[in-house]
CSV table of C-alpha atoms in Angstrom, one decimal:
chain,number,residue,atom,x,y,z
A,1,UNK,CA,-79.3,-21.6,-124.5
A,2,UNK,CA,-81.4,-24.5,-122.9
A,3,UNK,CA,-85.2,-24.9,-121.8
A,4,UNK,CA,-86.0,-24.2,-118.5
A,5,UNK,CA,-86.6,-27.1,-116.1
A,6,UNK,CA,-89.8,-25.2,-114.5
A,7,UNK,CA,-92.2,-25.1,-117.3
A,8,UNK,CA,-95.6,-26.5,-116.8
A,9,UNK,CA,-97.9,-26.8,-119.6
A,10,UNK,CA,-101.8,-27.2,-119.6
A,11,UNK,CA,-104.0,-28.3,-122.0
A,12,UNK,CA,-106.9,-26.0,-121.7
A,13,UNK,CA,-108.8,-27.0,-124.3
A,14,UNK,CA,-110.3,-25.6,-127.6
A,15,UNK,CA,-106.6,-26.0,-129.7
A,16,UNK,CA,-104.7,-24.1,-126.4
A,17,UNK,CA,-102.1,-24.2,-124.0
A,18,UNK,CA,-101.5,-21.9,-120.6
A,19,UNK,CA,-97.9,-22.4,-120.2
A,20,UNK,CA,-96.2,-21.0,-116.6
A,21,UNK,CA,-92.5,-21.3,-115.6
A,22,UNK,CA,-92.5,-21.2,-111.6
A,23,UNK,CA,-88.9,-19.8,-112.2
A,24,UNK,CA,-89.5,-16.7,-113.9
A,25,UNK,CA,-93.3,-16.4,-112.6
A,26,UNK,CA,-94.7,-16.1,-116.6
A,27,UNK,CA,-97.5,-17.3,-118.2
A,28,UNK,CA,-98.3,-17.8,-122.2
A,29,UNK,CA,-100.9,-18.6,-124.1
A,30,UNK,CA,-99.9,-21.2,-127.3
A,31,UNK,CA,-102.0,-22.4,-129.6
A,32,UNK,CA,-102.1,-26.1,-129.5
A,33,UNK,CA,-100.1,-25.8,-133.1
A,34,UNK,CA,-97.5,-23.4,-132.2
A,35,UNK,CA,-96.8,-25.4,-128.3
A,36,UNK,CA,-96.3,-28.8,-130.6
A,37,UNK,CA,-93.7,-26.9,-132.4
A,38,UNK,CA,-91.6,-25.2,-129.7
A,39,UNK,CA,-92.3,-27.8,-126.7
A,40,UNK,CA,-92.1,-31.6,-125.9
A,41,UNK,CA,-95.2,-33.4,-124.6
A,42,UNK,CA,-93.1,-32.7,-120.9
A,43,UNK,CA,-93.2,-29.1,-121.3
A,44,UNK,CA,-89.5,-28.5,-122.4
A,45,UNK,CA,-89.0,-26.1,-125.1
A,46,UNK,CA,-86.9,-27.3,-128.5
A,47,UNK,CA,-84.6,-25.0,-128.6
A,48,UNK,CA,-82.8,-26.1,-131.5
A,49,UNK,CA,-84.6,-24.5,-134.6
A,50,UNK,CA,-87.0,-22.7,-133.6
A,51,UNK,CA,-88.2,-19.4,-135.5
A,52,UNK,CA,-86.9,-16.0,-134.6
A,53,UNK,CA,-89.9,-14.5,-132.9
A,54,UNK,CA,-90.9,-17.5,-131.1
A,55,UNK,CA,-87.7,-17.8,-129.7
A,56,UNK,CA,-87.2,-14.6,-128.3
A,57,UNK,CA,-90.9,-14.6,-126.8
A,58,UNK,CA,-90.0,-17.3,-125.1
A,59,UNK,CA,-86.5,-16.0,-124.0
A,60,UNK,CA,-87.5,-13.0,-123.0
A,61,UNK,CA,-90.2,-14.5,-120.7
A,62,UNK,CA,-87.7,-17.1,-118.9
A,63,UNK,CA,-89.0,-20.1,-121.0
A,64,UNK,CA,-85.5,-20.2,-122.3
A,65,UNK,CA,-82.4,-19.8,-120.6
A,66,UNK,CA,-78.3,-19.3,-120.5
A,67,UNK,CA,-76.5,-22.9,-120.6
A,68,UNK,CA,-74.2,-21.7,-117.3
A,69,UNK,CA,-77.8,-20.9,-115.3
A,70,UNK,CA,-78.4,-23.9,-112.5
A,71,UNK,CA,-82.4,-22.7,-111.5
A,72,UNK,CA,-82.5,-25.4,-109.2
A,73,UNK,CA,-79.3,-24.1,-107.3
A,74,UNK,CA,-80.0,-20.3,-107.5
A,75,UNK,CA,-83.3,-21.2,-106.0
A,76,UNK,CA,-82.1,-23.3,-102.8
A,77,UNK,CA,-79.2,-20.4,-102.5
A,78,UNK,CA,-82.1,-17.7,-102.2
A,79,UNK,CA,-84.0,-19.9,-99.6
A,80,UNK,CA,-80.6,-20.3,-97.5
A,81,UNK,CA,-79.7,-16.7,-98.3
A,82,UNK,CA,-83.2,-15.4,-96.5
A,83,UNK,CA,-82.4,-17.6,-93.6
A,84,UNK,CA,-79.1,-15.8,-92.9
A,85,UNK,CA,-80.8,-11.9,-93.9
A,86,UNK,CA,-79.1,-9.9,-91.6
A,87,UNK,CA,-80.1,-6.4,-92.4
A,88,UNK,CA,-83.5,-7.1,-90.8
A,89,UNK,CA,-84.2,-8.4,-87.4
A,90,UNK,CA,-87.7,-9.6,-86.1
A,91,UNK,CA,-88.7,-10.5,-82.7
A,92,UNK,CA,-92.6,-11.8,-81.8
A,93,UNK,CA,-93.7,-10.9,-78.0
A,94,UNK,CA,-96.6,-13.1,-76.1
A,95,UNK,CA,-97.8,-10.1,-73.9
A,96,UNK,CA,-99.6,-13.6,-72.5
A,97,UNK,CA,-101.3,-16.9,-73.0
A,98,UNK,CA,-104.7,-16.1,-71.8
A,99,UNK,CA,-107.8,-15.3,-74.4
A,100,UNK,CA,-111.0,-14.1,-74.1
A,101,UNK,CA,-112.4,-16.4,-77.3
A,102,UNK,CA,-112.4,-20.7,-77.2
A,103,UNK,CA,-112.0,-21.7,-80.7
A,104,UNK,CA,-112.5,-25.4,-81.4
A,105,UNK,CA,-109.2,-25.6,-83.5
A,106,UNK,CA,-106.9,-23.7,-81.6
A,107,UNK,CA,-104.1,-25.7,-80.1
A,108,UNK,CA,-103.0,-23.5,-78.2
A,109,UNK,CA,-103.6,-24.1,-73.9
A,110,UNK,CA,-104.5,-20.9,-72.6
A,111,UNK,CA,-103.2,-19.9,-69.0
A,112,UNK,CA,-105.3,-17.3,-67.3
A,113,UNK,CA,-103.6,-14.5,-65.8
A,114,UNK,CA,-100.9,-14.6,-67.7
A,115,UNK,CA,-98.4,-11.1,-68.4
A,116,UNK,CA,-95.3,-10.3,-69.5
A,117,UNK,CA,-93.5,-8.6,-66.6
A,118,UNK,CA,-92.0,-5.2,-66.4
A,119,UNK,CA,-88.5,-7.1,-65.8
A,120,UNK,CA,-88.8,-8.8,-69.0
A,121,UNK,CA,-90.5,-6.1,-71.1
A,122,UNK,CA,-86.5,-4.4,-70.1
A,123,UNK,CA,-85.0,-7.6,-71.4
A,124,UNK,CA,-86.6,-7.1,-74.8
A,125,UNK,CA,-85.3,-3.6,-75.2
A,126,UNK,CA,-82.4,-5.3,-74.0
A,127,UNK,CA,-81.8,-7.7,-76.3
A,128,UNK,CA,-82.3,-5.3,-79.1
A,129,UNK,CA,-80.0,-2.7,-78.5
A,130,UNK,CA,-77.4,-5.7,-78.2
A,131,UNK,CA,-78.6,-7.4,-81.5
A,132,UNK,CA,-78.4,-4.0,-83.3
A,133,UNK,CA,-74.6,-3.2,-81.6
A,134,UNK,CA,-73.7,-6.8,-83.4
A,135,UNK,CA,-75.5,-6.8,-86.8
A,136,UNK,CA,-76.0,-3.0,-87.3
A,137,UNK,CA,-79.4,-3.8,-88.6
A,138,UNK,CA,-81.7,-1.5,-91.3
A,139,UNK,CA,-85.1,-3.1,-90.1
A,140,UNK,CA,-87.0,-4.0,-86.9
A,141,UNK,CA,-90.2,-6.0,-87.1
A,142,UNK,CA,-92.0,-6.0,-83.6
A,143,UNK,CA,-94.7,-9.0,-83.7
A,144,UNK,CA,-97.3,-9.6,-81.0
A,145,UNK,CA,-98.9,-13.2,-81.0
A,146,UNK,CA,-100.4,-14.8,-77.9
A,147,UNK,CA,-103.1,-15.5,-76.6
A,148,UNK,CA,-104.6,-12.6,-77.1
A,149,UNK,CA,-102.0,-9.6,-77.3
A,150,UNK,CA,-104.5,-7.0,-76.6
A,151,UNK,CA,-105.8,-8.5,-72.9
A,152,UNK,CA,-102.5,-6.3,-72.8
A,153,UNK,CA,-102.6,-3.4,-73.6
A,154,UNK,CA,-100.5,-1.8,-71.3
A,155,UNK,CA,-97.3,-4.3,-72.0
A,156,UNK,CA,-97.9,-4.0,-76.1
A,157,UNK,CA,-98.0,-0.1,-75.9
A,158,UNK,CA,-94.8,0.0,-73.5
A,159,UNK,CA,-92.7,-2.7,-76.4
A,160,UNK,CA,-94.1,-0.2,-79.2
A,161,UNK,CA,-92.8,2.8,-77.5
A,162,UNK,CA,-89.8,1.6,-76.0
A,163,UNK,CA,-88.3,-0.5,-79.7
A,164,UNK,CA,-90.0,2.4,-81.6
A,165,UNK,CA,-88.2,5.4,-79.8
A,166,UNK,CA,-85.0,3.4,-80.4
A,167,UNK,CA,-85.0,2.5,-84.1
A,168,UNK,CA,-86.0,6.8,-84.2
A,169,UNK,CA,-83.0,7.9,-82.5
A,170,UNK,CA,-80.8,4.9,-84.6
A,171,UNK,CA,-82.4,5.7,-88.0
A,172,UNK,CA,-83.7,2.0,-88.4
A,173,UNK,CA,-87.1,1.4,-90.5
A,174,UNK,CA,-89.5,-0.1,-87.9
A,175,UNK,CA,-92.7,-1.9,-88.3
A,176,UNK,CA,-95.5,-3.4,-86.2
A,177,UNK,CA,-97.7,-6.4,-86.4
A,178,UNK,CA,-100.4,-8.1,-84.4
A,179,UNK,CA,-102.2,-11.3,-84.5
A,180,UNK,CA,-105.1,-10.8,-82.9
A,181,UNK,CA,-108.9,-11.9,-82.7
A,182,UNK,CA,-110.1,-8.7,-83.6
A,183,UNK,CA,-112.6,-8.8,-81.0
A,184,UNK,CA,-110.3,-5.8,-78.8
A,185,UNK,CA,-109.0,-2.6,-79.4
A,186,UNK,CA,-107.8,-0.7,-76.8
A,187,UNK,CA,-107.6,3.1,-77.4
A,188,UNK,CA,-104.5,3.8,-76.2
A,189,UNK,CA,-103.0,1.2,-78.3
A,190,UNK,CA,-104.7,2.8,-81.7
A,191,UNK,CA,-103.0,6.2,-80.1
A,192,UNK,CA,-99.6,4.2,-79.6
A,193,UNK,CA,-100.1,3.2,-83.5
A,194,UNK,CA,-100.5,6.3,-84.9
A,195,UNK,CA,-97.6,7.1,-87.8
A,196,UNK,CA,-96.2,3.7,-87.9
A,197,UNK,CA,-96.2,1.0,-90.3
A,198,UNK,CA,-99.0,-1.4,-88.8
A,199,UNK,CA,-100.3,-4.8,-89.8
A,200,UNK,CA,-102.9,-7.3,-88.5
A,201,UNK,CA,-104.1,-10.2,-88.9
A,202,UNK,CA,-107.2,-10.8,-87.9
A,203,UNK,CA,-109.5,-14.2,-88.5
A,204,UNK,CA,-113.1,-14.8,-89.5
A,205,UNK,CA,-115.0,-17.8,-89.8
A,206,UNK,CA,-117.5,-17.3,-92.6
A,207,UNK,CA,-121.3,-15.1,-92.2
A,208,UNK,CA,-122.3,-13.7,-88.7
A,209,UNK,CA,-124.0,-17.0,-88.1
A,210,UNK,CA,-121.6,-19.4,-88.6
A,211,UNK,CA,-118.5,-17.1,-87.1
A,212,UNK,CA,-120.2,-17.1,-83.9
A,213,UNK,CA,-120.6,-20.4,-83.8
A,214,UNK,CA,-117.5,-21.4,-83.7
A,215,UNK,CA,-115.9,-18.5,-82.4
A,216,UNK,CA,-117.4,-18.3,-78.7
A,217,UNK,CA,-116.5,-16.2,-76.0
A,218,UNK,CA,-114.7,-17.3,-73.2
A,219,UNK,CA,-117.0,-16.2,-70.2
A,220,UNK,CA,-119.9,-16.8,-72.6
A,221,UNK,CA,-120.3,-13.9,-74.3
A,222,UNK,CA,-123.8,-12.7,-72.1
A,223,UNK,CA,-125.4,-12.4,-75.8
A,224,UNK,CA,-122.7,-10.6,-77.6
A,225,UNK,CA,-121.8,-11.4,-80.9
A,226,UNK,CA,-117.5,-12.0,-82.0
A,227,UNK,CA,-118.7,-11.5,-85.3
A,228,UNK,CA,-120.4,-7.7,-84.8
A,229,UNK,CA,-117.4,-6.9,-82.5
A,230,UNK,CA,-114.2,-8.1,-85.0
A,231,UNK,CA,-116.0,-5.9,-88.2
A,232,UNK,CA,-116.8,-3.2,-86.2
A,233,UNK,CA,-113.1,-3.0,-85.3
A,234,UNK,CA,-111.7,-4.3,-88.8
A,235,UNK,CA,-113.7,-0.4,-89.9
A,236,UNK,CA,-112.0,1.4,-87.2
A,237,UNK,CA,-108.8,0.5,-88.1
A,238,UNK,CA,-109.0,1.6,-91.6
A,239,UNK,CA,-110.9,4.7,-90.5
A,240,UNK,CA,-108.1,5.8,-87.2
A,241,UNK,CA,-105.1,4.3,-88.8
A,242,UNK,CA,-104.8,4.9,-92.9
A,243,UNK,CA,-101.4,3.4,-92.8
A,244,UNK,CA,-102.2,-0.2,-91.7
A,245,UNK,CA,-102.3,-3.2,-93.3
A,246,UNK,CA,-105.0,-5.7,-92.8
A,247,UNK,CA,-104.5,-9.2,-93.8
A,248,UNK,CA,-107.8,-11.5,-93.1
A,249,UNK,CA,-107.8,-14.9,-92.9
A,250,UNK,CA,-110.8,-16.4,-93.4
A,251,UNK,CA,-110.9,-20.3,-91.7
A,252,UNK,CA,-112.9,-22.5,-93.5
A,253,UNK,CA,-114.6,-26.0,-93.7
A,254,UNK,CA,-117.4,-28.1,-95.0
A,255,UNK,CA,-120.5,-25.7,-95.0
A,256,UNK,CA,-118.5,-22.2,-94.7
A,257,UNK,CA,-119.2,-21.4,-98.5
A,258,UNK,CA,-123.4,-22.7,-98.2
A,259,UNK,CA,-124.0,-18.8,-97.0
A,260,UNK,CA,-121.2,-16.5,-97.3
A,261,UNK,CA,-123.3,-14.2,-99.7
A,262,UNK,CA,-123.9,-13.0,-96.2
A,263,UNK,CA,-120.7,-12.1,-96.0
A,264,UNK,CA,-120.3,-9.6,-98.8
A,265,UNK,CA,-122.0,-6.8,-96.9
A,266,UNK,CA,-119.2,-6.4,-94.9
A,267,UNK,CA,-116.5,-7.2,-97.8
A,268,UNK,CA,-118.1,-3.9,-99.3
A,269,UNK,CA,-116.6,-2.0,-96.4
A,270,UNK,CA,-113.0,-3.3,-97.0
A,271,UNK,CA,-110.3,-0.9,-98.8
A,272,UNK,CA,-108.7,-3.2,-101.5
A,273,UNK,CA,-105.4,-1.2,-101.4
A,274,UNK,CA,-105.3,-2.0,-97.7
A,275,UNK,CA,-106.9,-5.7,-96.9
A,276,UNK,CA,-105.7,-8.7,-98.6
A,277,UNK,CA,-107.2,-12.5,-97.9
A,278,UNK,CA,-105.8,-15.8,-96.6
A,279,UNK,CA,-108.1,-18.5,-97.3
A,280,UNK,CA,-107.2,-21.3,-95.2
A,281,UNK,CA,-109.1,-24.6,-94.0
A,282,UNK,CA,-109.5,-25.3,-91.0
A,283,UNK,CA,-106.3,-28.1,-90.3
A,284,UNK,CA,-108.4,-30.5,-88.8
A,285,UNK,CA,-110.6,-30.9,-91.6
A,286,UNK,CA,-109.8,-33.2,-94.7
A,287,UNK,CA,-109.9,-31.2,-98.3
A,288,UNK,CA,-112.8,-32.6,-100.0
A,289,UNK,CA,-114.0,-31.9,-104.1
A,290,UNK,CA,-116.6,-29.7,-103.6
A,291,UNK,CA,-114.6,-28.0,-100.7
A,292,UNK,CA,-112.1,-27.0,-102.9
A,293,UNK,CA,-114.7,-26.2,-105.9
A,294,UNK,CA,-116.3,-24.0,-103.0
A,295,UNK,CA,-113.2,-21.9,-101.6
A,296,UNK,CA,-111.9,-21.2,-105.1
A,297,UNK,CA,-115.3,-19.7,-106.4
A,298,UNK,CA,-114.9,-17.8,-103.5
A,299,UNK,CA,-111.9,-16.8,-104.1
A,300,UNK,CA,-112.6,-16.0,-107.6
A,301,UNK,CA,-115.1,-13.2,-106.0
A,302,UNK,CA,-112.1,-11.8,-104.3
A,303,UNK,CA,-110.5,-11.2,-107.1
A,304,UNK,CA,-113.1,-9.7,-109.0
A,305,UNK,CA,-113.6,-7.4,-106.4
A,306,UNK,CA,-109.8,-6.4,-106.8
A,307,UNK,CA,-108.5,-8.0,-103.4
A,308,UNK,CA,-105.3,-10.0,-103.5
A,309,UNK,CA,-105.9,-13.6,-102.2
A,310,UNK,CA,-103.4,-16.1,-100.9
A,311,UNK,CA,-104.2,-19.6,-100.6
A,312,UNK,CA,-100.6,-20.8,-99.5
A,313,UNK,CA,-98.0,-22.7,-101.1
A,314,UNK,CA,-97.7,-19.9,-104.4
A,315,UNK,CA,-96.2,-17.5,-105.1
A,316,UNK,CA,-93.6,-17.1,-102.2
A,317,UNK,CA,-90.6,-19.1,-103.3
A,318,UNK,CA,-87.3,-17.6,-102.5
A,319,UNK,CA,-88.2,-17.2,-98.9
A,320,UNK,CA,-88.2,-18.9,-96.0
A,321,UNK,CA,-90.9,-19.2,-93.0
A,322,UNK,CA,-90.0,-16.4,-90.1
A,323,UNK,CA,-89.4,-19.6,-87.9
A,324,UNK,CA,-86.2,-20.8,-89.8
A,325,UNK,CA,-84.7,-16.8,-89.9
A,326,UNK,CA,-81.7,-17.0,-87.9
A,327,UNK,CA,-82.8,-13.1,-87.1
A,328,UNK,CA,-86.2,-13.9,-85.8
A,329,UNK,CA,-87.5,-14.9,-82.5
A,330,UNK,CA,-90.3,-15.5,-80.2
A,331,UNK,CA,-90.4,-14.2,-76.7
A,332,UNK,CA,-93.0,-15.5,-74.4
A,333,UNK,CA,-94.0,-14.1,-71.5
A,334,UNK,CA,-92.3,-16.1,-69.0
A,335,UNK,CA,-89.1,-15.3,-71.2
A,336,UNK,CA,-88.8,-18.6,-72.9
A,337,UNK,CA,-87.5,-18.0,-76.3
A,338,UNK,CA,-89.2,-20.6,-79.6
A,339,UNK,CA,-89.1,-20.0,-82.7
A,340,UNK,CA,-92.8,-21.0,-84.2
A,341,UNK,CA,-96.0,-19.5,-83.0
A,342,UNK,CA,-97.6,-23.1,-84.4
A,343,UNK,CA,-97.0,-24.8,-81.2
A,344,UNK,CA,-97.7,-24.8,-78.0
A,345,UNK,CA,-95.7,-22.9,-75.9
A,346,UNK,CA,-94.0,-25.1,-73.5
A,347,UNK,CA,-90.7,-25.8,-72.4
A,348,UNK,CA,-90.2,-28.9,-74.4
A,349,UNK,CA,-90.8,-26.7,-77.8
A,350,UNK,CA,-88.5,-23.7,-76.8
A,351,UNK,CA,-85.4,-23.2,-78.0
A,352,UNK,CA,-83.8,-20.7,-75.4
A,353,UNK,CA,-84.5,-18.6,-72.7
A,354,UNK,CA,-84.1,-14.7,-72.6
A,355,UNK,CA,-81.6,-13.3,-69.8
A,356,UNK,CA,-82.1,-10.1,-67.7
A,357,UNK,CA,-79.2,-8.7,-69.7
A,358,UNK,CA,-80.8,-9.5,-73.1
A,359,UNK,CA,-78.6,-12.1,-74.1
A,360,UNK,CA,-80.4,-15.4,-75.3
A,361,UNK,CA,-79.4,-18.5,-73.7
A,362,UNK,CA,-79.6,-20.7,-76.8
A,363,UNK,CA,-80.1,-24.7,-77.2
A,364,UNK,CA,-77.7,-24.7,-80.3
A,365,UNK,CA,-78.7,-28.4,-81.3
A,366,UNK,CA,-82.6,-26.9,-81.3
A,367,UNK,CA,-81.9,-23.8,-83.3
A,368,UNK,CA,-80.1,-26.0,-85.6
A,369,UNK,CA,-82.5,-28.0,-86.8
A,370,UNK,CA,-84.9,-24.8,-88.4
A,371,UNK,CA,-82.0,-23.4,-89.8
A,372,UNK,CA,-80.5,-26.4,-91.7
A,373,UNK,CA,-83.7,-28.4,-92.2
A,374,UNK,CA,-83.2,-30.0,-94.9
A,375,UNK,CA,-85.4,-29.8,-98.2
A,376,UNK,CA,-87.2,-33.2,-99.1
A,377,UNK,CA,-86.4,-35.2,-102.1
A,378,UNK,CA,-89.8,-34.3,-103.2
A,379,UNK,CA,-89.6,-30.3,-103.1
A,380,UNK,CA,-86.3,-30.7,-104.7
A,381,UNK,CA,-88.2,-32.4,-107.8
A,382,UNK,CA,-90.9,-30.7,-107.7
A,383,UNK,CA,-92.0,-28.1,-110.5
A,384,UNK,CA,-93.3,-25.4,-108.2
A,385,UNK,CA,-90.0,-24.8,-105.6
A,386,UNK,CA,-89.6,-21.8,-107.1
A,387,UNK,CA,-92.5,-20.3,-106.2
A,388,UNK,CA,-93.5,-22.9,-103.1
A,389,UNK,CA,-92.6,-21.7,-99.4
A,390,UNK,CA,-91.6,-25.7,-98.8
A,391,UNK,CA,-92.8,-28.0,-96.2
A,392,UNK,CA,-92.4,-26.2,-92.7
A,393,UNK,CA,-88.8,-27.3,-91.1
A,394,UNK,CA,-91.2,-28.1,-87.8
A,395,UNK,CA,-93.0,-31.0,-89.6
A,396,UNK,CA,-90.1,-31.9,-91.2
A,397,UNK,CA,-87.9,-32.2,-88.1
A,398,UNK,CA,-91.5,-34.4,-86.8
A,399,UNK,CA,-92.7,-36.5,-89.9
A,400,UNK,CA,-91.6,-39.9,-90.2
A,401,UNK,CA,-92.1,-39.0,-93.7
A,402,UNK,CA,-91.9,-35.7,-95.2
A,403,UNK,CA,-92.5,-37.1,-98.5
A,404,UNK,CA,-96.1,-37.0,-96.9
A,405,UNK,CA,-96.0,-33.1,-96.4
A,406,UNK,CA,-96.7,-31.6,-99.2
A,407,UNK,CA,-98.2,-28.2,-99.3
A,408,UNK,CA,-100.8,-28.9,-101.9
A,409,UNK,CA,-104.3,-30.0,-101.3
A,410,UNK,CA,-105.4,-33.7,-101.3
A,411,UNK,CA,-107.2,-34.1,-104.9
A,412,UNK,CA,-105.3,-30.8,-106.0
A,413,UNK,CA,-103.0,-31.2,-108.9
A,414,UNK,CA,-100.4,-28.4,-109.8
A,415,UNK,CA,-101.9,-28.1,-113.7
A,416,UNK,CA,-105.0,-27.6,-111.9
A,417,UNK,CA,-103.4,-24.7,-109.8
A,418,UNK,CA,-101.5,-23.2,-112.1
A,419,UNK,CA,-104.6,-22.4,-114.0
A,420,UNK,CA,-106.6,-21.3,-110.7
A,421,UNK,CA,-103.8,-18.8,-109.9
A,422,UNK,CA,-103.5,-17.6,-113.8
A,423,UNK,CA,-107.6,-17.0,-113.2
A,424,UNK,CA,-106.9,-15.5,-110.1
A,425,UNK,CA,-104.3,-12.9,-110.9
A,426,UNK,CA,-106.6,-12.2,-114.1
A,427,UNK,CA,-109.6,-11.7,-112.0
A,428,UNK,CA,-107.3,-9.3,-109.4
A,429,UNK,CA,-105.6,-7.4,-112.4
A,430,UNK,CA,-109.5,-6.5,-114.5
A,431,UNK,CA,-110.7,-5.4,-111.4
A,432,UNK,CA,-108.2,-2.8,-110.3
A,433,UNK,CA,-107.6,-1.6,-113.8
A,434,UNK,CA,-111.0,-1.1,-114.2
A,435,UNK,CA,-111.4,1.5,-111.8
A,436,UNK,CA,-107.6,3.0,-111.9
C-alpha cells in the first residue's frame, strides 16, 4: 500500500487539519497530533507503521492506496475515455445569430434576420439518423445556443419534434437544452416541452437594478424591464414544466454583491431540487480580494438555502468539455459546423460544414486539435486534476503559454479552496437534511 499523491492538507487552526484527496473526493478532519503522526509536512501519509484504526480510516477513504494503482494515469485515461463516449451523441443548433438583448460582455456579433432554413432543419434529422445507423447510440442531447434560440420558435419546436419522434420510435433516451436569456418563452415551445427531460440555462446579473443595467434591450426596451421578464419566466417554467432543470448563472463583477439582498426575494421562489447556480465573473473583469470574499459569502447563502453551487474548475474531473467530445457538435444556421459556442461563429473558427445529405464535411487537422489537446505540464502536476475540468483545449491550441491558463482565480490558492468547497458542501448538505 502507498499514500496517495492527491492529498492536500490545511491547517485550520485551533490543533486541526481538513485533509481532502481530489482522487477519491474525501475530506477528514485530524487533529494537529494525530495528522503529525500519519502524514508528512507535504501531505503524504506514512504508511509504514501506522495504528490499525488509523490506517484503515484512511484506506477506506482513498488516503491510502494499492502499490499497482497509477492515479495520475487512470485519471488522464478517464478524461480521454469521455472524449471518445460513444453511447451518447450531442449536437447544439443556432436557430440564428440575432438577439433581442446587447450585453456589454458578449462576444458574440449578432446578425439580424438570421434563421435556420427548412433545408437545413432536414439536414439535422439527417445527420442523426446516419450518426445513430453508425454508432447505435443510447442517448441524444439536442442543445440550442445562439443568439437567442427562442426569436425561433418555430425552427426549435420543428428540431424537438422531429429528433424527439425519432429517438421514440428507436428507443434512445433523449434530452433537451437551451441557452437562452430568459427574456422569451414562446407557448408553443413550453407545449413542444411537455414530457421531456428539459434544461436551461438562463443568466442574471445581480438585483433588478443592476441586471437591467447591463442587460439592455436591443430596440431599447420602451421602459420594460429584462429583469421582471427573465423571473417571471424562470416561475413559469417550474410551474408548466415540473420535469426541467434550471441551471442559473449569475455574472458578476465589482459592485454585483453591494445589493444583492435584493435579490433573495426572488431566490425564495426557486425549487432547490430543480435550480442549481453557476457563479461566474464577468471575463473581462480582473478577480480582485474583496471580489472573491464577496462571491463566496454569497455563495455560502446558496448553500444554506440548500442550492447546489458551482463555481468552476471543482468537482468535475474525469470529464471533458462538450467541445473536445468527438460525439458533439455545433450546427449553425448557415450549416457551418464548430465545435465551441465560446467563439464567434465565423468561418475561420468552424471546423466543417453540414451537407444536404447529413454527412459532415470535416477539416480533420481542426477537429484534431480539441480531441488530442494536449494537457499542460502544469495540470499534470497539479493536485486538483482529478477533480479540475483542465484548461479549455481552445485556449490551449491559442495561448503562447498555457502555463498561464489556469482555471483558478488570481489571489486564489487551492488550500484556500479546498476549504471553501468543504464549507460549501457542509452548508448544501445541513440545509437539505434539515428539512428532509
Amino acid at each position: 500500500m502507498k499514500s496517495s499523491r492527491y492529498i492536500i492538507p490545511v491547517n485550520i487552526g485551533q490543533g486541526g487539519y481538513l485533509l481532502y484527496d481530489a482522487f477519491s473526493r474525501s475530506y477528514l478532519s485530524l487533529t494537529a497530533r494525530v495528522f503529525e503522526e500519519a502524514f508528512t509536512p507535504g501531505g503524504l501519509v506514512k504508511v509504514d507503521g501506522l495504528r490499525q484504526p488509523l490506517f484503515m480510516v484512511l484506506r477506506d477513504n482513498g488516503f491510502i492506496i494499492d502499490d499497482a494503482l497509477d492515479e495520475r494515469q487512470q485519471v488522464l485515461a478517464l478524461k480521454q475515455a469521455s472524449r471518445l463516449y460513444s453511447t451518447s451523441y450531442g449536437i447544439i443548433v443556432n436557430p440564428t445569430l440575432d438577439c433581442n438583448l446587447r450585453c456589454p460582455y458578449c462576444y458574440e456579433k449578432h446578425t439580424h434576420g438570421t434563421v435556420l432554413s427548412d433545408a437545413l432543419l432536414a439536414a439535422i434529422g439527417h445527420h442523426v439518423e446516419l450518426q445513430h445507423a453508425q454508432m447505435g447510440f443510447k442517448r441524444f442531447d439536442l442543445g440550442f445556443f445562439g443568439g437567442e434560440p427562442m426569436l425561433r420558435p418555430q425552427q426549435v419546436v420543428g428540431l424537438i419534434r422531429q429528433t424527439g419522434e425519432f429517438c421514440r420510435k428507436q428507443d434512445v433516451e433523449f434530452s433537451v437544452h437551451f441557452t437562452s436569456n430568459g427574456t422569451i418563452l414562446p407557448e408553443d415551445v413550453v407545449s413542444a416541452l411537455e414530457g421531456i427531460p428539459v434544461s436551461f440555462q438562463i443568466t442574471l446579473d445581480g438585483n433588478q437594478s443592476q441586471h437591467d443595467q447591463v442587460r439592455c434591450f436591443a430596440d431599447g426596451g420602451h421602459g420594460a424591464s429584462s429583469f421582471a421578464l427573465i423571473t417571471k419566466h424562470i416561475g413559469q417554467i417550474q410551474q408548466e414544466l415540473p420535469q426541467a432543470q434550471l441551471n442559473l448563472r449569475l455574472n458578476y463583477q465589482e459592485k454585483t454583491f453591494d445589493q444583492i439582498g435584493f435579490l433573495q426575494d426572488f431566490v425564495a421562489t426557486l425549487d432547490w431540487h430543480r435550480v442549481n447556480f453557476s457563479l461566474r465573473k464577468v471575463w473581462q473583469r480582473a478577480m480582485t480580494a474583496d471580489m472573491l470574499r464577496s462571491v463566496r459569502r454569497f455563495a455560502l447563502g446558496l448553500a444554506g438555502q440548500g442550492f447546489s453551487v458551482d463555481m468552476g474548475a471543482f468537482g468535475v474531473g474525469g470529464t471533458t468539455c462538450y467541445a473536445d467530445r468527438l460525439n458533439s457538435l455545433l450546427v449553425n444556421h448557415d450549416g457551418l459546423v464548430f465545435k465551441c459556442t465560446a467563439r464567434q461563429f465565423d468561418p475561420a473558427h468552424s471546423v466543417g460544414r453540414l451537407t444536404p445529405t447529413g454527412l459532415v464535411e470535416w477539416e480533420i487537422s481542426k477537429l484534431s486539435q480539441y480531441l488530442f489537446a494536449a494537457t499542460p505540464q502544469c495540470c499534470l502536476d497539479c493536485k486538483l486534476l482529478p477533480v479540475c475540468p483542465g484548461i479549455c483545449s481552445q485556449s490551449v491550441m491559442e495561448a503562447a503559454d498555457p502555463q498561464q491558463l489556469c482555471n483558478m482565480e488570481a489571489g486564489e490558492s487551492i488550500e484556500s479552496r479546498v476549504v471553501f468547497e468543504y464549507k460549501l458542501r457542509t452548508a448544501m448538505e445541513k440545509a437539505r437534511t434539515a428539512v428532509a
